[in-house]
C-alpha atoms as a printed R data frame, in Angstrom:
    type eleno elety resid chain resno      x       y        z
1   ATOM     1    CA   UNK     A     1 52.738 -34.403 -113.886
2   ATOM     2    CA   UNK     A     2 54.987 -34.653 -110.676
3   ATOM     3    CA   UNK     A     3 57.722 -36.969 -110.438
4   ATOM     4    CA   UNK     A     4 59.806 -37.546 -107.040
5   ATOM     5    CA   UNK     A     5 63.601 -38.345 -107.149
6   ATOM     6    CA   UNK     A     6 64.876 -40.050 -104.414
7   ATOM     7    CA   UNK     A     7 68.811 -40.004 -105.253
8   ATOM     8    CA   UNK     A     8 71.604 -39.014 -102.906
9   ATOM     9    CA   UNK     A     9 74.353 -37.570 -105.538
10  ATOM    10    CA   UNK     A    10 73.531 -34.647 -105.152
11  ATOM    11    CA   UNK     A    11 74.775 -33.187 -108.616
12  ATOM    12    CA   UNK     A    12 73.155 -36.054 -110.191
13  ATOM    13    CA   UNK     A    13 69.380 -35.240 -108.265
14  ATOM    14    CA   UNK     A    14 69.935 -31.535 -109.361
15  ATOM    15    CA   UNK     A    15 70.458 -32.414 -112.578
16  ATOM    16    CA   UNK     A    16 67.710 -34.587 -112.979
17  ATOM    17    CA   UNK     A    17 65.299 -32.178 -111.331
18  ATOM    18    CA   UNK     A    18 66.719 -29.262 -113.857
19  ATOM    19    CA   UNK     A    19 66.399 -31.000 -116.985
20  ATOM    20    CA   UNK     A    20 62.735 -32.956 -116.342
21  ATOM    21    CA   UNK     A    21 61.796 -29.269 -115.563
22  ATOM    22    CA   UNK     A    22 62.306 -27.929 -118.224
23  ATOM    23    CA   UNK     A    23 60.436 -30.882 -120.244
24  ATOM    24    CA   UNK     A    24 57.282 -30.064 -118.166
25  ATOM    25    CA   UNK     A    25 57.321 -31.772 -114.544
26  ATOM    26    CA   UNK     A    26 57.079 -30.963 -110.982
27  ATOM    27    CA   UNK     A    27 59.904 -32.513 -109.397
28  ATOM    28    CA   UNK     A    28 60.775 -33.156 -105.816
29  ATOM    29    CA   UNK     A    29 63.793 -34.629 -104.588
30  ATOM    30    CA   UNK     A    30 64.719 -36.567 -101.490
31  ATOM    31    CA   UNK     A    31 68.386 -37.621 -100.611
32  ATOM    32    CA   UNK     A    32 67.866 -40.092  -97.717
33  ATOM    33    CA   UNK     A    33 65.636 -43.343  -98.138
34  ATOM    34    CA   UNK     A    34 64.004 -42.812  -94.726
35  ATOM    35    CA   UNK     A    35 62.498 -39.708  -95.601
36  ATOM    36    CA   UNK     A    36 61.739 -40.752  -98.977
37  ATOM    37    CA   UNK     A    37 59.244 -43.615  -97.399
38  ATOM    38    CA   UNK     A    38 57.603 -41.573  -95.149
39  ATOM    39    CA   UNK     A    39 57.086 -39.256  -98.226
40  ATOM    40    CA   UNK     A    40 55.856 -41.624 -100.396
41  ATOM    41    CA   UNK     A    41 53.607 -43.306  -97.648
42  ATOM    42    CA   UNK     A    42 51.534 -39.975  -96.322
43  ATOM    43    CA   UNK     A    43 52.098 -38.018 -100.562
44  ATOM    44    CA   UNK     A    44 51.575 -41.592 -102.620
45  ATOM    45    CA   UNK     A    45 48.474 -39.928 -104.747
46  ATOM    46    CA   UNK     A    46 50.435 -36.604 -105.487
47  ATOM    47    CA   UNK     A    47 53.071 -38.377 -107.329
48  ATOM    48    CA   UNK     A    48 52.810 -39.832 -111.086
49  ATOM    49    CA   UNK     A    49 55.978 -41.365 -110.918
50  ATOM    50    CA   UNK     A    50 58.638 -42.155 -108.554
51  ATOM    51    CA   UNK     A    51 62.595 -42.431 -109.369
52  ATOM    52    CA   UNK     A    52 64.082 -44.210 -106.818
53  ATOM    53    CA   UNK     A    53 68.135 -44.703 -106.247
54  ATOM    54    CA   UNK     A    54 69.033 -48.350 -104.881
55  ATOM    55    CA   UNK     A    55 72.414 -47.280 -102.720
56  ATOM    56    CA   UNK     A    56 70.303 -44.483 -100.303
57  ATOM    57    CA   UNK     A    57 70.803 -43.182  -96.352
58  ATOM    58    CA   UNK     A    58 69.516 -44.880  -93.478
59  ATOM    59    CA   UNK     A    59 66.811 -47.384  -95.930
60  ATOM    60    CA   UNK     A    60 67.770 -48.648  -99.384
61  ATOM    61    CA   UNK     A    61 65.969 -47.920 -102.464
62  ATOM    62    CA   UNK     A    62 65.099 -51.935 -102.940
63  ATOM    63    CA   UNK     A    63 63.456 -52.028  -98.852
64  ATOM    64    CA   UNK     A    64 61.660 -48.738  -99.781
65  ATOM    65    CA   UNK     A    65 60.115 -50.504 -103.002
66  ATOM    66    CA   UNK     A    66 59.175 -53.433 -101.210
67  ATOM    67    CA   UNK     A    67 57.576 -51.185  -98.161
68  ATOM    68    CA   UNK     A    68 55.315 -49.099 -100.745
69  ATOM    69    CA   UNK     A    69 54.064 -52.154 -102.231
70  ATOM    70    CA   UNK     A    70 53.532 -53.586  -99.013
71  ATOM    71    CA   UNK     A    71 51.203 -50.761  -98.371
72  ATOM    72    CA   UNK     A    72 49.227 -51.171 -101.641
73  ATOM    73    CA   UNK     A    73 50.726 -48.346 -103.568
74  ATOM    74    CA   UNK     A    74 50.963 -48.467 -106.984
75  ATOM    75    CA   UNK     A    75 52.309 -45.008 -107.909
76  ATOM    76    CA   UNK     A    76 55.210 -46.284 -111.176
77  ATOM    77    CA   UNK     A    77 58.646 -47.153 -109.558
78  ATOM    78    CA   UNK     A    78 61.660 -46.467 -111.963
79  ATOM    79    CA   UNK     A    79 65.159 -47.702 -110.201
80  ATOM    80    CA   UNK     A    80 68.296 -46.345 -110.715
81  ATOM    81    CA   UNK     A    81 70.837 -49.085 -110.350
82  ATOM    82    CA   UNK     A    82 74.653 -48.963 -111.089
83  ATOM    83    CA   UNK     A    83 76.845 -51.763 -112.908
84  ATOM    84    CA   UNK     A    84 78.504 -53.159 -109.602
85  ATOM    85    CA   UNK     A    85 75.697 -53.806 -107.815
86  ATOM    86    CA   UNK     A    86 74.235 -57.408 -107.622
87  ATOM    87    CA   UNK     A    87 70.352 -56.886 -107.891
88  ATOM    88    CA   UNK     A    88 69.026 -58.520 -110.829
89  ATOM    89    CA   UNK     A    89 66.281 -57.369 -113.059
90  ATOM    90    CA   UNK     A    90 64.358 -60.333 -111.759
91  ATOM    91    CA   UNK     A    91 65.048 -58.877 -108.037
92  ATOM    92    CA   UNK     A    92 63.829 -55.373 -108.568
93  ATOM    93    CA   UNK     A    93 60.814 -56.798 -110.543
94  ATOM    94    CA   UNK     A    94 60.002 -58.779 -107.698
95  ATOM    95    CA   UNK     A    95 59.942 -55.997 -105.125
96  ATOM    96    CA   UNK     A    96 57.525 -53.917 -107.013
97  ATOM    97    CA   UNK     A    97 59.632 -52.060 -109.491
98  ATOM    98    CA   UNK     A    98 57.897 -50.968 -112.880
99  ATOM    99    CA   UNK     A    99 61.307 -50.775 -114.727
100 ATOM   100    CA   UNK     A   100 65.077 -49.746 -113.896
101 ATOM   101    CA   UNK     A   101 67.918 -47.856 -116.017
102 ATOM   102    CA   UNK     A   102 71.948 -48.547 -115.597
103 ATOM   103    CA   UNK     A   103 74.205 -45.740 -114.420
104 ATOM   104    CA   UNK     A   104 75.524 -44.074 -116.334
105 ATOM   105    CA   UNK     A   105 72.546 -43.584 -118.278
106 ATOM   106    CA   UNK     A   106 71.388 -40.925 -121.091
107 ATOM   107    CA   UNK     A   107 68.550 -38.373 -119.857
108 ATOM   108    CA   UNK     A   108 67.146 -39.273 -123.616
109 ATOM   109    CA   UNK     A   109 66.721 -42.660 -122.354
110 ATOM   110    CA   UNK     A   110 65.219 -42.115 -119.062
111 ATOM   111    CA   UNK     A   111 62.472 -39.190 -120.100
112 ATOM   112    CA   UNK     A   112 61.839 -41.833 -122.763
113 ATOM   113    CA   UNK     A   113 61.101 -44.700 -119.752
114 ATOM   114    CA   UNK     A   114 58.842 -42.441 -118.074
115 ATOM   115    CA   UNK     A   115 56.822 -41.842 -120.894
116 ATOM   116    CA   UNK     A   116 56.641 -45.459 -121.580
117 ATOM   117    CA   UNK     A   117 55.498 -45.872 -117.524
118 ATOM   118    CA   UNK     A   118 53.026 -43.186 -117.398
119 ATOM   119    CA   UNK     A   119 51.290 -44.879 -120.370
120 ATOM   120    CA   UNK     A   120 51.289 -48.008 -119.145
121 ATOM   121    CA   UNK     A   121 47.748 -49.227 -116.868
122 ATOM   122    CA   UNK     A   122 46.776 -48.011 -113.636
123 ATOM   123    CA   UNK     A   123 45.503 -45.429 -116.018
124 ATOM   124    CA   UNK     A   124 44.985 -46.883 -118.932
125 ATOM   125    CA   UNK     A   125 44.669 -43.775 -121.114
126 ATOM   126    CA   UNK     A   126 46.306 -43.694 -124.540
127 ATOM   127    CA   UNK     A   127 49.726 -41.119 -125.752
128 ATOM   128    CA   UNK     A   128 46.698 -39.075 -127.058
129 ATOM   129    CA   UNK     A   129 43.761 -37.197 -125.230
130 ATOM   130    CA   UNK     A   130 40.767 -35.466 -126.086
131 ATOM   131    CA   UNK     A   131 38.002 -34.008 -125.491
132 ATOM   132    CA   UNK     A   132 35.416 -32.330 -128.201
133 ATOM   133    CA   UNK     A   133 37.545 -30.966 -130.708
134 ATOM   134    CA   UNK     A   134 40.438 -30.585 -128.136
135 ATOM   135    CA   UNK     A   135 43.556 -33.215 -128.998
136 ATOM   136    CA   UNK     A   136 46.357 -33.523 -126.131
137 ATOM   137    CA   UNK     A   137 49.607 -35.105 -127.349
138 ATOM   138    CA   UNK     A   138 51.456 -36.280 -124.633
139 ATOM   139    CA   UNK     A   139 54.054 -37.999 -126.124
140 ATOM   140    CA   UNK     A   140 54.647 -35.185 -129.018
141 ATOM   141    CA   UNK     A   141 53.503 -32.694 -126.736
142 ATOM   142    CA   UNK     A   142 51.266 -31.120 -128.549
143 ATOM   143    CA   UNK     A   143 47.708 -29.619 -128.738
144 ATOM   144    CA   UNK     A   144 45.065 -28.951 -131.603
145 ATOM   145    CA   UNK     A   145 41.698 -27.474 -131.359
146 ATOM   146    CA   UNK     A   146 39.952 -28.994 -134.580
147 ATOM   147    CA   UNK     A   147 43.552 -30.144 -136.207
148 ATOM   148    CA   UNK     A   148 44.977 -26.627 -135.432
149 ATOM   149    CA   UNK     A   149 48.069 -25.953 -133.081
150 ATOM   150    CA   UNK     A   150 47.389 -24.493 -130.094
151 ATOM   151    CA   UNK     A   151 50.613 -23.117 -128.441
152 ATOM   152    CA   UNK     A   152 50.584 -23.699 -124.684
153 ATOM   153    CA   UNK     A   153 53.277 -22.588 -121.572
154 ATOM   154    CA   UNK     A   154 54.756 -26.370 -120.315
155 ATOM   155    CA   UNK     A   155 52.404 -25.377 -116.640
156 ATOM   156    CA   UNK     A   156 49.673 -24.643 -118.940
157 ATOM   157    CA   UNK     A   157 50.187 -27.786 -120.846
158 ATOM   158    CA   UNK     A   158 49.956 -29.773 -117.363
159 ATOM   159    CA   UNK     A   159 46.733 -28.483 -116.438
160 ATOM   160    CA   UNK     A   160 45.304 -28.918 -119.950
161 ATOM   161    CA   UNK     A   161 46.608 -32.455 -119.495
162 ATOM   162    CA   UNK     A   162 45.383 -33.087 -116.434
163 ATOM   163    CA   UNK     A   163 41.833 -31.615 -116.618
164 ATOM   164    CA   UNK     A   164 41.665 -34.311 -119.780
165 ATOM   165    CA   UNK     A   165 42.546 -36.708 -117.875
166 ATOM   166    CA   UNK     A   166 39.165 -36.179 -115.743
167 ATOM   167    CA   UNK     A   167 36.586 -34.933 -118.572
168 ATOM   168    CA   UNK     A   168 33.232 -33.708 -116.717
169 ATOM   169    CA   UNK     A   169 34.758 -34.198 -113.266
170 ATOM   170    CA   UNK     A   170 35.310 -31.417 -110.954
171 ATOM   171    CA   UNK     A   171 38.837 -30.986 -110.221
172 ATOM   172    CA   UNK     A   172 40.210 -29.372 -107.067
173 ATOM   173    CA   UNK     A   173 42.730 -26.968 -106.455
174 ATOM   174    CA   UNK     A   174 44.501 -29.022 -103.899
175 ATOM   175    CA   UNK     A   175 44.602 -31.763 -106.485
176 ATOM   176    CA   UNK     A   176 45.663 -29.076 -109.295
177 ATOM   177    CA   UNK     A   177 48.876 -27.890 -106.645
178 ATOM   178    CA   UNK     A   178 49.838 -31.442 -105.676
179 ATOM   179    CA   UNK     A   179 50.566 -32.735 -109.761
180 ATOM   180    CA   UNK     A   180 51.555 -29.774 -111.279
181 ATOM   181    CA   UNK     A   181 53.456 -28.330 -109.091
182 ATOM   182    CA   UNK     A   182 56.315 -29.186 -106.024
183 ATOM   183    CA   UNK     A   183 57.101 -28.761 -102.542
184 ATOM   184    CA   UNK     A   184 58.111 -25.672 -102.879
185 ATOM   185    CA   UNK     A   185 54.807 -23.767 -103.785
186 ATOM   186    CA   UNK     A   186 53.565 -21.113 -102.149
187 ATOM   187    CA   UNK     A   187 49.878 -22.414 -101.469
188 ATOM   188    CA   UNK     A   188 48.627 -19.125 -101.008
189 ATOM   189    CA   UNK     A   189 49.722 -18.008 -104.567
190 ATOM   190    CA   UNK     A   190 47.349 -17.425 -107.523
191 ATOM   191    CA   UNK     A   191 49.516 -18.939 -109.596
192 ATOM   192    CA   UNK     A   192 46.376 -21.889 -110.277
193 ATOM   193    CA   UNK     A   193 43.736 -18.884 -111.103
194 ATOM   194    CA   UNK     A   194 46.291 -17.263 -113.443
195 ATOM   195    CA   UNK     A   195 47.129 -20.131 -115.518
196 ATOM   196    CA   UNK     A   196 44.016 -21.264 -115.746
197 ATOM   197    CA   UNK     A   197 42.708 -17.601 -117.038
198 ATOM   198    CA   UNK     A   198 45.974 -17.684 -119.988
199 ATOM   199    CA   UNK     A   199 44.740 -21.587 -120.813
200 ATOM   200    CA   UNK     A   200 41.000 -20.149 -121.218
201 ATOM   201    CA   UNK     A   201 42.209 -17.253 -123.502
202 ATOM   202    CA   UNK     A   202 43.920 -20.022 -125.898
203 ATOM   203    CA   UNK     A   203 41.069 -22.019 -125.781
204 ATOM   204    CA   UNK     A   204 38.613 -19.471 -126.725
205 ATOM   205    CA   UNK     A   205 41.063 -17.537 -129.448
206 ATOM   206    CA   UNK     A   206 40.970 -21.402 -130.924
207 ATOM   207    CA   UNK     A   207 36.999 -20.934 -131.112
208 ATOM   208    CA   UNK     A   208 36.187 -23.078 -127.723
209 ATOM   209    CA   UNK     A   209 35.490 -20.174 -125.148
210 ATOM   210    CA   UNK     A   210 33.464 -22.133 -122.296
211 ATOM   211    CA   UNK     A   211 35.781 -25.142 -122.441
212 ATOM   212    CA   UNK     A   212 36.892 -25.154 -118.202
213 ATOM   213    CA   UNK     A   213 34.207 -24.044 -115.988
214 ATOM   214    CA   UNK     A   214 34.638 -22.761 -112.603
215 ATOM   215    CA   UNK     A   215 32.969 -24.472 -109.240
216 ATOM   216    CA   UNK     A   216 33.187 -21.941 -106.690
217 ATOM   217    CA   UNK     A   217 34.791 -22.608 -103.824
218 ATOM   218    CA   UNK     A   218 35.981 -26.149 -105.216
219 ATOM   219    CA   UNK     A   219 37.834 -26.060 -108.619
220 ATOM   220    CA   UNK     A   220 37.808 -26.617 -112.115
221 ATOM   221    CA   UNK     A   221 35.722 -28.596 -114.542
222 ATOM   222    CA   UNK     A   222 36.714 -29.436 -118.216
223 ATOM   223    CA   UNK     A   223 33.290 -29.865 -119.753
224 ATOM   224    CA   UNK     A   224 33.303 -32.094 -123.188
């Protein structure tokens, strides 16, 4: 999953970035709300969720919302709105925001806001995943291959995640890069065919050996 902050305290975006990290995500962040809209406009279908400041650089956070709605995106909007400042729920609701949090605001409370967002329609898929005798956890983060624990690396988890997400389909690498992983990637890493060779291993030592299949020159395919 890949979230992008757009928040201009900076000790507040590197914070953010830091902890979601470590709970799994690829995280971008963007300090200005110019760039931020020209992000979100051309990278819309790389991002699961967006957390989005109101009080931002050269565009506000509520003129951004209302801009990617304009343009028919519906990538999950979470604002981050302070005490002192007027907009009202009904406001922020109204320019396309999914939900919003107060500052100051516990980073318990937020990671538990973007669960509640990611499970909510476009996609329609439940907290729990499977396929076959796999079972993906996403709020527990867990995974069992017929009711027994499978211990996966949080990147590892990701692409286990998102391959369920599109049983049977053949997944790219570019689509692979552009969730699981940020702006910062070397694209000409093998960092994709690596963790997908440790995810394999797991799979088969938990008795399902030919779970992701290769397409050459294309991606990977989670067969069920």
């Amino acid at each position: 999953m890949r979230i992008l902050i757009v928040e201009d305290e900076t000790k507040l975006a590197t914070a953010l970035k830091q902890g979601l990290t470590t709970k799994g995500y690829a995280v971008d962040t963007l300090g200005d709300g110019k760039k931020a809209l020209t992000r979100i406009l051309i990278h819309s279908k790389d991002y699961d969720i967006i957390i989005l400041d109101l009080m931002l650089p050269s565009i506000d956070g509520l003129s951004v919302c209302k801009e990617v709605r304009a343009h028919n995106i519906v990538t999950p909007i979470l604002v981050l709105t302070a005490r002192t400042e007027t907009e009202s729920k009904v406001d922020l609701l109204l320019a396309g925001a999914d939900d919003y949090v107060v500052k100051p605001f516990s980073f318990d409370e937020l990671v538990a806001r973007i669960h509640a967002l990611l499970r909510r329609p476009v996609s329609t898929l439940p907290a729990t995943l499977r396929a076959g005798t796999i079972e993906l956890n996403t709020t527990e983060h867990t995974v069992t291959c017929e009711g027994k624990p499978v211990m996966l690396t949080l990147k590892e988890f990701g692409l286990l995640e998102h391959l369920l997400r599109h049983p049977n389909e053949v997944v790219n690498r570019e689509d692979l890069l552009a969730h699981l992983w940020d702006f910062n990637y070397e694209s000409f890493s093998n960092v994709i065919d690596v963790h997908v060779k440790n995810l394999r291993q797991k799979l088969a030592r938990a008795d399902i050996p030919d779970a992701i299949e290769t397409v050459r020159g294309i991606g990977y395919r989670l067969r069920t």
